[in-house]
Amino acid sequence: MLAIGLTVPALAQTERGAKLIGISVGDLNYQRQDAKNTSLAAAAYPSVGWFVADNFVLGTGVELFYNRERSERIGTMFPTSFRSRTFGAGISPFVRYYFLGQNKHRVFAHAGASTTWYSYRDVTSSNGQEGTPYTTHDNVGSYNVGLGYNYFLAPTAALEVTAGYRRSGEAGPVYRPKGSLDVRLGLSVFLPSGKAAAQ
């Protein structure tokens, strides 16, 4: 693969027949008031796409989401604590079009949709006695549109950043805003078409 990357022409990165493999992270959020009051959220987005025409990608990805919250109130007559965890997994088809840039710099527009299944669990304890856990499951549809940028470290490998707008449906107790800025950072690998690799 390295040998291919050193010989593939720059234009072959986004020509018809090439393949795009990527992994990005987003929804990163960490809050800490003290050791007993914290929250953490993160998501990963592995994906694969095919250039069905020059500069135009059709693909699909997987969305993996995790959220954890923990809080305690001890300055009351009955000290309480709260714990919750959310896991999510979904499928997210997308389209992408490269419209600007050359050599190491490429800019693209993208749009996608997703269906994500969530599993949520929380439990509240009071005065040292654990309450009955609450669990629920839900699935949420969403869409996103935005712009992205690739910086090529090598002819077939690039850093990637995307920014756009994400709109989600209601999700019960799962905390993800219905409308939000969607920023992701990642790495993409461009596998050339068989014709380009043979040149």
Short mmCIF file of C-alpha atoms in Angstrom, two decimals:
data_model
loop_
_atom_site.label_atom_id
_atom_site.label_comp_id
_atom_site.label_asym_id
_atom_site.label_seq_id
_atom_site.Cartn_x
_atom_site.Cartn_y
_atom_site.Cartn_z
CA MET A 1 0.00 0.00 0.00
CA LEU A 2 2.87 2.40 0.74
CA ALA A 3 4.38 1.71 -2.66
CA ILE A 4 1.05 2.52 -4.30
CA GLY A 5 0.74 5.71 -2.28
CA LEU A 6 4.15 6.94 -3.46
CA THR A 7 3.29 6.52 -7.14
CA VAL A 8 -0.42 7.36 -7.48
CA PRO A 9 -1.02 10.70 -9.26
CA ALA A 10 -2.77 13.31 -7.12
CA LEU A 11 -5.85 13.37 -9.36
CA ALA A 12 -6.32 9.62 -8.85
CA GLN A 13 -7.25 10.22 -5.20
CA THR A 14 -10.79 11.23 -6.10
CA GLU A 15 -11.36 9.70 -9.53
CA ARG A 16 -14.08 7.23 -10.39
CA GLY A 17 -13.38 3.74 -9.05
CA ALA A 18 -11.32 4.84 -6.03
CA LYS A 19 -12.33 3.83 -2.50
CA LEU A 20 -12.43 5.95 0.66
CA ILE A 21 -11.95 4.46 4.14
CA GLY A 22 -12.17 6.73 7.17
CA ILE A 23 -12.48 7.00 10.92
CA SER A 24 -13.41 10.17 12.79
CA VAL A 25 -14.41 11.19 16.30
CA GLY A 26 -16.89 13.79 17.51
CA ASP A 27 -19.40 14.72 20.20
CA LEU A 28 -16.48 15.03 22.61
CA ASN A 29 -17.56 16.50 25.93
CA TYR A 30 -16.07 16.23 29.41
CA GLN A 31 -17.27 18.16 32.47
CA ARG A 32 -15.97 17.93 36.01
CA GLN A 33 -17.04 19.89 39.05
CA ASP A 34 -15.16 17.59 41.39
CA ALA A 35 -14.27 13.89 41.65
CA LYS A 36 -17.90 12.94 42.36
CA ASN A 37 -19.63 15.10 39.76
CA THR A 38 -18.50 14.32 36.22
CA SER A 39 -19.84 13.65 32.74
CA LEU A 40 -18.20 12.23 29.62
CA ALA A 41 -19.47 11.81 26.05
CA ALA A 42 -17.78 10.70 22.82
CA ALA A 43 -18.65 9.20 19.45
CA ALA A 44 -16.69 7.36 16.74
CA TYR A 45 -17.61 7.19 13.06
CA PRO A 46 -15.87 4.52 10.92
CA SER A 47 -16.93 4.69 7.27
CA VAL A 48 -16.30 3.42 3.75
CA GLY A 49 -17.24 4.99 0.42
CA TRP A 50 -16.81 4.53 -3.30
CA PHE A 51 -16.16 7.18 -5.95
CA VAL A 52 -19.01 6.45 -8.35
CA ALA A 53 -17.91 9.44 -10.45
CA ASP A 54 -14.91 11.74 -10.37
CA ASN A 55 -14.97 13.66 -7.05
CA PHE A 56 -18.33 12.16 -6.00
CA VAL A 57 -18.59 9.59 -3.18
CA LEU A 58 -21.43 7.35 -2.08
CA GLY A 59 -20.80 5.56 1.20
CA THR A 60 -22.02 4.29 4.51
CA GLY A 61 -20.75 4.47 8.05
CA VAL A 62 -21.31 3.23 11.56
CA GLU A 63 -22.01 5.53 14.50
CA LEU A 64 -20.84 4.46 17.96
CA PHE A 65 -21.85 6.68 20.89
CA TYR A 66 -21.11 6.60 24.63
CA ASN A 67 -22.23 8.90 27.44
CA ARG A 68 -21.70 8.63 31.20
CA GLU A 69 -22.84 10.92 34.00
CA ARG A 70 -22.21 10.79 37.73
CA SER A 71 -23.32 13.21 40.44
CA GLU A 72 -23.56 13.28 44.22
CA ARG A 73 -25.20 15.64 46.69
CA ILE A 74 -23.85 15.20 50.20
CA GLY A 75 -24.72 18.52 51.84
CA THR A 76 -28.32 17.51 52.51
CA MET A 77 -30.20 15.57 55.17
CA PHE A 78 -30.40 12.58 52.80
CA PRO A 79 -27.28 12.33 50.61
CA THR A 80 -28.12 11.23 47.07
CA SER A 81 -26.14 9.99 44.10
CA PHE A 82 -27.04 9.53 40.44
CA ARG A 83 -25.40 7.36 37.78
CA SER A 84 -26.34 7.00 34.13
CA ARG A 85 -24.86 5.38 31.02
CA THR A 86 -25.90 5.51 27.40
CA PHE A 87 -24.66 3.34 24.54
CA GLY A 88 -25.58 3.98 20.92
CA ALA A 89 -24.93 2.24 17.60
CA GLY A 90 -26.26 3.20 14.20
CA ILE A 91 -25.95 3.15 10.43
CA SER A 92 -25.27 6.36 8.50
CA PRO A 93 -25.25 6.50 4.67
CA PHE A 94 -23.68 9.63 3.18
CA VAL A 95 -22.72 11.48 0.00
CA ARG A 96 -19.66 13.65 -0.53
CA TYR A 97 -18.49 15.91 -3.37
CA TYR A 98 -14.98 17.34 -3.74
CA PHE A 99 -15.22 20.75 -5.40
CA LEU A 100 -12.09 22.72 -4.50
CA GLY A 101 -8.36 22.23 -4.01
CA GLN A 102 -5.45 20.28 -5.39
CA ASN A 103 -2.27 18.52 -4.29
CA LYS A 104 -2.33 18.36 -0.45
CA HIS A 105 -5.52 20.37 0.07
CA ARG A 106 -9.06 19.26 -0.81
CA VAL A 107 -12.41 20.76 0.21
CA PHE A 108 -15.72 18.91 -0.01
CA ALA A 109 -19.42 19.23 0.76
CA HIS A 110 -21.21 16.36 2.45
CA ALA A 111 -24.66 15.25 3.55
CA GLY A 112 -25.84 12.19 5.43
CA ALA A 113 -28.59 10.57 7.44
CA SER A 114 -28.51 8.06 10.27
CA THR A 115 -30.62 5.75 12.36
CA THR A 116 -29.14 5.14 15.80
CA TRP A 117 -30.28 2.68 18.46
CA TYR A 118 -29.71 3.75 22.07
CA SER A 119 -29.63 1.85 25.34
CA TYR A 120 -29.97 3.97 28.49
CA ARG A 121 -29.69 3.03 32.17
CA ASP A 122 -29.67 5.11 35.33
CA VAL A 123 -29.93 4.52 39.06
CA THR A 124 -30.42 6.90 41.98
CA SER A 125 -29.28 6.14 45.52
CA SER A 126 -30.49 7.95 48.63
CA ASN A 127 -28.92 7.79 52.08
CA GLY A 128 -26.84 4.80 51.03
CA GLN A 129 -29.80 2.82 49.64
CA GLU A 130 -29.74 2.10 45.92
CA GLY A 131 -33.02 2.64 44.13
CA THR A 132 -34.52 0.59 41.31
CA PRO A 133 -32.54 1.01 38.08
CA TYR A 134 -34.35 2.60 35.16
CA THR A 135 -33.60 1.30 31.67
CA THR A 136 -34.98 2.16 28.26
CA HIS A 137 -34.20 1.67 24.59
CA ASP A 138 -34.84 4.05 21.75
CA ASN A 139 -33.93 4.70 18.13
CA VAL A 140 -33.44 8.14 16.69
CA GLY A 141 -33.20 9.41 13.12
CA SER A 142 -31.05 12.37 12.17
CA TYR A 143 -29.49 14.13 9.20
CA ASN A 144 -26.41 16.31 8.77
CA VAL A 145 -24.99 18.67 6.14
CA GLY A 146 -21.72 20.54 6.07
CA LEU A 147 -18.26 21.12 4.66
CA GLY A 148 -15.02 19.22 5.12
CA TYR A 149 -11.30 19.55 4.48
CA ASN A 150 -8.60 16.95 3.79
CA TYR A 151 -4.90 17.62 4.30
CA PHE A 152 -2.88 14.91 2.57
CA LEU A 153 0.03 13.58 4.58
CA ALA A 154 0.77 11.21 1.68
CA PRO A 155 -0.95 10.65 -1.69
CA THR A 156 -3.31 8.07 -0.13
CA ALA A 157 -3.64 9.28 3.49
CA ALA A 158 -5.16 12.51 4.76
CA LEU A 159 -6.18 14.22 7.96
CA GLU A 160 -9.81 15.25 7.90
CA VAL A 161 -11.99 17.83 9.63
CA THR A 162 -15.70 18.37 9.01
CA ALA A 163 -18.12 20.94 10.37
CA GLY A 164 -21.83 21.21 9.77
CA TYR A 165 -25.34 21.11 11.17
CA ARG A 166 -26.94 18.03 12.68
CA ARG A 167 -30.68 17.67 13.26
CA SER A 168 -31.96 14.82 15.42
CA GLY A 169 -35.36 13.55 16.52
CA GLU A 170 -36.54 13.23 20.09
CA ALA A 171 -34.62 10.65 22.11
CA GLY A 172 -36.41 10.26 25.45
CA PRO A 173 -33.87 10.54 28.28
CA VAL A 174 -30.87 10.38 25.93
CA TYR A 175 -29.23 13.79 25.95
CA ARG A 176 -28.30 14.87 22.43
CA PRO A 177 -29.57 18.26 21.24
CA LYS A 178 -32.14 18.20 18.44
CA GLY A 179 -30.15 20.79 16.49
CA SER A 180 -26.42 21.22 16.99
CA LEU A 181 -23.05 22.01 15.44
CA ASP A 182 -21.47 18.75 14.29
CA VAL A 183 -17.64 18.86 14.31
CA ARG A 184 -15.51 15.77 13.64
CA LEU A 185 -11.79 15.06 13.34
CA GLY A 186 -10.34 11.99 11.70
CA LEU A 187 -8.12 10.20 9.22
CA SER A 188 -9.00 9.06 5.68
CA VAL A 189 -7.31 6.57 3.37
CA PHE A 190 -7.82 6.81 -0.40
CA LEU A 191 -7.38 3.55 -2.29
CA PRO A 192 -6.95 4.21 -6.03
CA SER A 193 -8.91 2.50 -8.75
CA GLY A 194 -7.33 -0.53 -10.37
CA LYS A 195 -6.55 1.51 -13.48
CA ALA A 196 -4.70 4.21 -11.52
CA ALA A 197 -2.77 1.67 -9.43
CA ALA A 198 -1.56 -0.07 -12.60
CA GLN A 199 -0.14 3.13 -14.08
#
